[in-house]
mmCIF file of C-alpha atoms in Angstrom:
data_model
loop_
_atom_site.group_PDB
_atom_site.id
_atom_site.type_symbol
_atom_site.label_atom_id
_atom_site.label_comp_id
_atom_site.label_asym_id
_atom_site.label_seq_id
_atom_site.Cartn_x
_atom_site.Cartn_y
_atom_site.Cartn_z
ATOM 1 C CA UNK A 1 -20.660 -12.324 -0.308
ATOM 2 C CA UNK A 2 -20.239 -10.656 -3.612
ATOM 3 C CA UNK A 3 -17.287 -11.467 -5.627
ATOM 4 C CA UNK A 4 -14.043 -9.500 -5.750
ATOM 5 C CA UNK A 5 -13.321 -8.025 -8.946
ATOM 6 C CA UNK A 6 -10.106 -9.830 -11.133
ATOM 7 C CA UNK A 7 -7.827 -6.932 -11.250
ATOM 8 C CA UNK A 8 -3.596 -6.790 -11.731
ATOM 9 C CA UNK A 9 -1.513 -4.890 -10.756
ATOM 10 C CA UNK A 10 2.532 -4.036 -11.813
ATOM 11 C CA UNK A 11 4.871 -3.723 -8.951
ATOM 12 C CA UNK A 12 5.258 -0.044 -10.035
ATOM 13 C CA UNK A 13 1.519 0.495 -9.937
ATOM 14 C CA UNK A 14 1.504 -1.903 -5.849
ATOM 15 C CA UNK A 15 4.395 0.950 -5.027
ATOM 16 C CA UNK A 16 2.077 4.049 -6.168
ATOM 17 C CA UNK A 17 -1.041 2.934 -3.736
ATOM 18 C CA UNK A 18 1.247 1.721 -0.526
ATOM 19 C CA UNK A 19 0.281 5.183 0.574
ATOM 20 C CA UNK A 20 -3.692 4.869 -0.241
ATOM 21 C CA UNK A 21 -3.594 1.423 1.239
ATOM 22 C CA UNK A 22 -2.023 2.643 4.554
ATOM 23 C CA UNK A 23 -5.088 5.467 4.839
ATOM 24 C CA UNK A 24 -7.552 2.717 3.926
ATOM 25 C CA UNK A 25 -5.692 0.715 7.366
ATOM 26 C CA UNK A 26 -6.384 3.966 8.965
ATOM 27 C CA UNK A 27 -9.807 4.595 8.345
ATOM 28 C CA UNK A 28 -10.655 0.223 9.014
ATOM 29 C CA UNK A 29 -8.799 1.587 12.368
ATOM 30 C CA UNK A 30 -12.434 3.179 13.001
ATOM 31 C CA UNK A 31 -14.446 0.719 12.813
ATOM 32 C CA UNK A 32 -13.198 -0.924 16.560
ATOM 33 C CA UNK A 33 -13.936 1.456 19.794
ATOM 34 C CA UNK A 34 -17.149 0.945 20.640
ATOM 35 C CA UNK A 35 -18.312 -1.716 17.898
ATOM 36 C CA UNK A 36 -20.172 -3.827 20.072
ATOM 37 C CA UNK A 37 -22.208 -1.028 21.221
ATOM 38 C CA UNK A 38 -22.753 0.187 18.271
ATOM 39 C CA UNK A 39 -23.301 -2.842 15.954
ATOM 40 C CA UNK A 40 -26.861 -1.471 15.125
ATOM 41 C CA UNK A 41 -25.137 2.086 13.274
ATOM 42 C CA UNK A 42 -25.070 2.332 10.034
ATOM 43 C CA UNK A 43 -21.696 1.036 8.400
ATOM 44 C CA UNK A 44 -21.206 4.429 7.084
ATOM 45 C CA UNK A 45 -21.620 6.339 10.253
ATOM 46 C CA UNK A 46 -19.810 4.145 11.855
ATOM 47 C CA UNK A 47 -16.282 4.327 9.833
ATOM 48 C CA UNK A 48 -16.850 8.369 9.851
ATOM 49 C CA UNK A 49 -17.294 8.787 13.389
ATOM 50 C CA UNK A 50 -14.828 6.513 14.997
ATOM 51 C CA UNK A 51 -12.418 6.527 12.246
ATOM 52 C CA UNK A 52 -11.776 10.727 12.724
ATOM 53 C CA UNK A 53 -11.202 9.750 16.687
ATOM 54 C CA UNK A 54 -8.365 7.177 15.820
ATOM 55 C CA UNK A 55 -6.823 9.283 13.076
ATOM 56 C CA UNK A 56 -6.190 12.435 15.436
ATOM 57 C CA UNK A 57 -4.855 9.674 18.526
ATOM 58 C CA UNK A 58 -2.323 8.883 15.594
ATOM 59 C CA UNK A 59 -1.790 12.414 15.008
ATOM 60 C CA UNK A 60 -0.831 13.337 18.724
ATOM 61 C CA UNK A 61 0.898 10.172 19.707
ATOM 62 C CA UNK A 62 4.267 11.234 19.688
ATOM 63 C CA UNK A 63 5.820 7.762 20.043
ATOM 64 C CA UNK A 64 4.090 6.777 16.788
ATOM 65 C CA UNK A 65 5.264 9.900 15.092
ATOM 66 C CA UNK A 66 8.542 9.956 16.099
ATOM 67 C CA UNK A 67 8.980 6.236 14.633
ATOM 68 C CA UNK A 68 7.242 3.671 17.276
ATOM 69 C CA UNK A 69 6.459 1.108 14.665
ATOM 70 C CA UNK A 70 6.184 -1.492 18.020
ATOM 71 C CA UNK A 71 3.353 1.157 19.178
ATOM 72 C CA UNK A 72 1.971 1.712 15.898
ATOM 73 C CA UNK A 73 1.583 -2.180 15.288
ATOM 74 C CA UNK A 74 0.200 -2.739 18.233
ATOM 75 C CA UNK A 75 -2.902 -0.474 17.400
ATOM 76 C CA UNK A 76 -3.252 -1.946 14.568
ATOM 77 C CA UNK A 77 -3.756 -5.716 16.489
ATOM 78 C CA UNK A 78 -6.048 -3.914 18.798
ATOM 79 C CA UNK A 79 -8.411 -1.641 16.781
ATOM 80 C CA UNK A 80 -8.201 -3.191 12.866
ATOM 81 C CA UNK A 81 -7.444 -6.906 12.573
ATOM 82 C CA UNK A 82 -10.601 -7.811 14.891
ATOM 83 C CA UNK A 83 -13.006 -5.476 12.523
ATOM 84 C CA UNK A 84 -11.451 -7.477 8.752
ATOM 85 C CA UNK A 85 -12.555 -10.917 8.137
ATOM 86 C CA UNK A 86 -8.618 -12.167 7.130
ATOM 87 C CA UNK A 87 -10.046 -15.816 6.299
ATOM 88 C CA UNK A 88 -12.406 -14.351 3.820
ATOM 89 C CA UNK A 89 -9.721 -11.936 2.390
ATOM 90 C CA UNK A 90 -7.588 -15.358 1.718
ATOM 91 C CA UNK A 91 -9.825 -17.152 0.404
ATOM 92 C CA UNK A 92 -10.661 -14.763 -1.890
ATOM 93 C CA UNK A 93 -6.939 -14.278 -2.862
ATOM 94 C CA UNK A 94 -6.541 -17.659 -3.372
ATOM 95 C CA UNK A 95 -9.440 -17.924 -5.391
ATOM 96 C CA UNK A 96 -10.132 -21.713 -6.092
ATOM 97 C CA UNK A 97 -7.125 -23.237 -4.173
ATOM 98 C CA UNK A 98 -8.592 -22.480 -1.586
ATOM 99 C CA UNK A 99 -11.090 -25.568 -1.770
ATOM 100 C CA UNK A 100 -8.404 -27.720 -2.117
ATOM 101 C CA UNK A 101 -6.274 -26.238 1.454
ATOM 102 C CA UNK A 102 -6.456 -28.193 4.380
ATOM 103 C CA UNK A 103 -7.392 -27.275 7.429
ATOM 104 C CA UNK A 104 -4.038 -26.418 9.153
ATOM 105 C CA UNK A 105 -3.499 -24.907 5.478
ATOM 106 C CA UNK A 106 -5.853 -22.687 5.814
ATOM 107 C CA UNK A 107 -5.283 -21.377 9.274
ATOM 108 C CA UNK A 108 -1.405 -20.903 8.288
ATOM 109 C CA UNK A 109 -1.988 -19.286 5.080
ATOM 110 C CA UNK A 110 -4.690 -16.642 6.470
ATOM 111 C CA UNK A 111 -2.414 -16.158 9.407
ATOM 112 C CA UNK A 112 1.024 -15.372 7.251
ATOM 113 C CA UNK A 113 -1.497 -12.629 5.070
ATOM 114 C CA UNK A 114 -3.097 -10.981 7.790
ATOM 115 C CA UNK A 115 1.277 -10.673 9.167
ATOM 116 C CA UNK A 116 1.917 -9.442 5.655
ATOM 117 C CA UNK A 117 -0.700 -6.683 4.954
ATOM 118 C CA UNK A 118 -0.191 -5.660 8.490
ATOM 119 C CA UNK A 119 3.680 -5.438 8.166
ATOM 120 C CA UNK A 120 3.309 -4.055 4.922
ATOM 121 C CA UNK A 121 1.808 -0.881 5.747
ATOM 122 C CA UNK A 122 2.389 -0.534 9.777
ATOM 123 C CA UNK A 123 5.157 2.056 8.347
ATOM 124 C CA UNK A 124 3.067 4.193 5.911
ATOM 125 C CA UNK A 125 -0.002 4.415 8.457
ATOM 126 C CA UNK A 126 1.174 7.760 10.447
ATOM 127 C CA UNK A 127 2.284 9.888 7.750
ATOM 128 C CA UNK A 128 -1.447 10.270 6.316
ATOM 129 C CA UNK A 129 -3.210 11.329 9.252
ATOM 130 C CA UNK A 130 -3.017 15.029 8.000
ATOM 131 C CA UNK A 131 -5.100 13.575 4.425
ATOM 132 C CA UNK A 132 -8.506 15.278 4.230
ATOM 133 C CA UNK A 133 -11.502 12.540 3.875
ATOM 134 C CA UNK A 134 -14.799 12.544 2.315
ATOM 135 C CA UNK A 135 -17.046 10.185 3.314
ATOM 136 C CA UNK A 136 -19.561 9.885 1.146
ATOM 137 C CA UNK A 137 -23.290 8.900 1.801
ATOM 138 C CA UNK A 138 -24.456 4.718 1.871
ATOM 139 C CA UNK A 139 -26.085 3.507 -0.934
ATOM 140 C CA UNK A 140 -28.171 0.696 0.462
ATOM 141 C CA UNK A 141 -31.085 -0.778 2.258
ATOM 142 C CA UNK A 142 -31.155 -0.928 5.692
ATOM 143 C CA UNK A 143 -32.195 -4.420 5.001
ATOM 144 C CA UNK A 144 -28.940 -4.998 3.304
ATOM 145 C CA UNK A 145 -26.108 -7.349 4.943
ATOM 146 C CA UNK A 146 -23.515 -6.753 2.278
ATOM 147 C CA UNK A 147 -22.575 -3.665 1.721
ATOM 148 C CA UNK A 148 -19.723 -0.772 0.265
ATOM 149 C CA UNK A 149 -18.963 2.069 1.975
ATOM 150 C CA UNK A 150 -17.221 4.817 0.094
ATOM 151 C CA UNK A 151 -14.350 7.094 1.216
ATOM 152 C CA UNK A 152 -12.994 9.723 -1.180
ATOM 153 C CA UNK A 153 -8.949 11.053 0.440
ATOM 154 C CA UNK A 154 -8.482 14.367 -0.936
ATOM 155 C CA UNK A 155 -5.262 15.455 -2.121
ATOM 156 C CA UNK A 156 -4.362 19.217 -2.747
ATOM 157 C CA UNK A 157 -3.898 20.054 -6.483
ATOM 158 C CA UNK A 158 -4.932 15.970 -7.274
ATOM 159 C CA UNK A 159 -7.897 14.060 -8.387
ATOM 160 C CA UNK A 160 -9.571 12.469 -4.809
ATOM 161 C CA UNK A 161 -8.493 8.872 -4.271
ATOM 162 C CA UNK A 162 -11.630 6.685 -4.185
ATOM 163 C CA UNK A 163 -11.672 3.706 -1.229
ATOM 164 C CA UNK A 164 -14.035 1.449 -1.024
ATOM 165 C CA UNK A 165 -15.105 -1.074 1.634
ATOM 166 C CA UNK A 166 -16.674 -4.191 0.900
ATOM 167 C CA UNK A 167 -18.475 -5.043 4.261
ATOM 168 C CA UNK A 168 -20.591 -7.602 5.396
ATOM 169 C CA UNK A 169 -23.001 -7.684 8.522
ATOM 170 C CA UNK A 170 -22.230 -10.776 10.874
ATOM 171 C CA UNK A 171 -23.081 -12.182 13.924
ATOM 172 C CA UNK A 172 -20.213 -10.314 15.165
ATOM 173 C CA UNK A 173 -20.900 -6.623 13.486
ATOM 174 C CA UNK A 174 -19.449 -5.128 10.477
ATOM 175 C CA UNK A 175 -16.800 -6.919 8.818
ATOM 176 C CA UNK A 176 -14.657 -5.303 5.930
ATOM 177 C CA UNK A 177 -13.832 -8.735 3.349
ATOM 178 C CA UNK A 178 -12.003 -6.233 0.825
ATOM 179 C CA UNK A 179 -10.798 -2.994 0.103
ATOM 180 C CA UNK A 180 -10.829 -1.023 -3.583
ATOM 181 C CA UNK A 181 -8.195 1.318 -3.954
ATOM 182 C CA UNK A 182 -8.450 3.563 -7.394
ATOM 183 C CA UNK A 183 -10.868 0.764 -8.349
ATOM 184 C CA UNK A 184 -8.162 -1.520 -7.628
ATOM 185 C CA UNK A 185 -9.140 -4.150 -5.048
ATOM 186 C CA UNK A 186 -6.706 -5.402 -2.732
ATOM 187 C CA UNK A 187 -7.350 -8.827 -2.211
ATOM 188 C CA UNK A 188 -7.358 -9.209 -6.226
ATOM 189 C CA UNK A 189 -3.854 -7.756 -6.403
ATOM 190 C CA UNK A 190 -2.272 -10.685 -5.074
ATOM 191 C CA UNK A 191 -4.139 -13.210 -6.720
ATOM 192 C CA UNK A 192 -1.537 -14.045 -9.605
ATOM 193 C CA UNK A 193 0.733 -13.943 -7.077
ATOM 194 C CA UNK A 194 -0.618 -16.283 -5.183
ATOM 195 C CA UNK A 195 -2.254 -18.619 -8.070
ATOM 196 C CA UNK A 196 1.661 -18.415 -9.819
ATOM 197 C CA UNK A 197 3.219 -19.721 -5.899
ATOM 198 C CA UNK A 198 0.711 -22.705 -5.696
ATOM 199 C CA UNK A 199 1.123 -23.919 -9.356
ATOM 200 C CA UNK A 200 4.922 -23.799 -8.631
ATOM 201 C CA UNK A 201 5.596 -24.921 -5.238
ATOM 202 C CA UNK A 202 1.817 -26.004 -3.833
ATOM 203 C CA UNK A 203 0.006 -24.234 -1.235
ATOM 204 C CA UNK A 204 2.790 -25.520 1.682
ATOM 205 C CA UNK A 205 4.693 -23.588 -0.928
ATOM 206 C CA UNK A 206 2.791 -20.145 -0.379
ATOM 207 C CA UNK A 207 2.777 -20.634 2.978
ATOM 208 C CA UNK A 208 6.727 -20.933 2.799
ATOM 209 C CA UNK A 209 6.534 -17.351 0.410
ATOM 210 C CA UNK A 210 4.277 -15.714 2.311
ATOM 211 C CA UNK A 211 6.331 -16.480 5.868
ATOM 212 C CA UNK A 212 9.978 -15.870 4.153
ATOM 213 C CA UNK A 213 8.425 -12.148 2.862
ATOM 214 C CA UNK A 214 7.144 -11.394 7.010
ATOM 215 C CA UNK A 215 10.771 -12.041 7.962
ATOM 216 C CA UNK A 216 12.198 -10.337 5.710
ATOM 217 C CA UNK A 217 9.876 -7.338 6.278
ATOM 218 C CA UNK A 218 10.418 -7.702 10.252
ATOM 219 C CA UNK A 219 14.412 -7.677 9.445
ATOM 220 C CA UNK A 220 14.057 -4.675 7.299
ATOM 221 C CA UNK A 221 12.264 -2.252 9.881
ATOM 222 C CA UNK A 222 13.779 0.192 12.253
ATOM 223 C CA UNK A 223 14.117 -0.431 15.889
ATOM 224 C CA UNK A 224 11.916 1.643 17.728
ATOM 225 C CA UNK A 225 13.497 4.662 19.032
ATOM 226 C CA UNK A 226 14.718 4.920 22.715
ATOM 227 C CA UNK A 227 13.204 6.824 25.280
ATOM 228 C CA UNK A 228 14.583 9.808 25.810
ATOM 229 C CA UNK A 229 17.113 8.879 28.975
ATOM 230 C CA UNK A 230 17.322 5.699 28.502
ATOM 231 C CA UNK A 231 20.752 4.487 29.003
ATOM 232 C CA UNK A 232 23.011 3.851 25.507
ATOM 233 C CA UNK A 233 24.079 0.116 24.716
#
């Protein structure tokens, strides 16, 4: 697996690629109908053909436009999280704590990440379904296990926003381990974060951080809205 580059990030600068982040979600969203049947396409292909299909079902679901976070999560579980290998994302944000995590550690930490980044961005997923996206050509071998496959969003009157997926084949198909936003890579932006929690508090600590952050997150959203009919409370 290659290394994730060291790379930190203000709060201010976090705020100003929530939005790219979400469209990277978007376009991972493509890489899930179909992936067992097609674990022998090309990465590339892959994320362009499926990932156009989920981005216009977001488009024309209603419920999801209207507000459905509960909906909009729930395609998330079903056609992201099993295509992103969350243990190697924590592990890699975690850097060399990780080595020293237990077991149960381990399975808690990459648990409460996989909540957050999900949570994080469940919100900012179905406004960018009308973004324009160039996906650009593989650069690789077909021998090659490990790859990244580039997506360029397009914004009018703006330079193109470059994401790029750091992949790996498995026994299981393509798995994306990172994501590079703006040369930015996500994993690495919450590395001080999480190297400044351990030193203070231990990894039990994190864990504590990292669960206190999903509830507050699951507090802060918006109740789905009600079906039209439904009787008022």
């Amino acid at each position: 697996m290659k290394k994730t580059t060291r790379a930190g990030m203000t709060r201010k600068a976090m705020t100003t690629r929530l939005g790219s982040w979400a469209v990277a979600l978007v376009l991972a969203a493509g890489l899930s109908a179909g992936a067992a049947a097609q674990s022998a396409v090309a990465p590339d292909e892959l994320v362009k053909s499926v990932t156009l299909e989920v981005v216009d079902l977001i488009a024309k679901d209603k419920d999801i436009r209207a507000g459905n976070r509960a909906k909009l999560i729930g395609l998330i579980e079903d056609k992201v999280i099993p295509h992103f290998n969350f243990t190697a994302m924590t592990s890699l944000a975690l850097g060399q704590s990780w080595r020293k995590a237990s077991a149960e550690q381990k399975k808690r930490l990459t648990e409460e990440f996989k909540t957050l980044l999900v949570r994080t961005y469940a919100s900012a997923l179905a406004a960018f379904s009308d973004q324009k996206l160039d996906f650009r050509p593989l650069r690789a071998k077909p021998s090659d296990t490990d790859v990244t496959v580039q997506v360029r969003v397009l914004q009018p009157g703006a330079q193109p926003v470059p994401i790029d997926y750091s992949m790996e084949k498995t026994a299981a198909g393509w798995k994306v381990y990172d994501v590079m936003v703006g040369g930015v890579s996500l994993v690495a932006n919450y590395r001080t974060e999480f190297t400044n929690a351990v030193r203070e508090s231990g990894i039990d600590g994190l864990i504590k951080n990292l669960a206190a952050k999903n509830r507050t997150l699951e507090a802060s959203q918006p109740a789905a809205p009600a079906a039209k009919g439904a009787p008022k409370s």
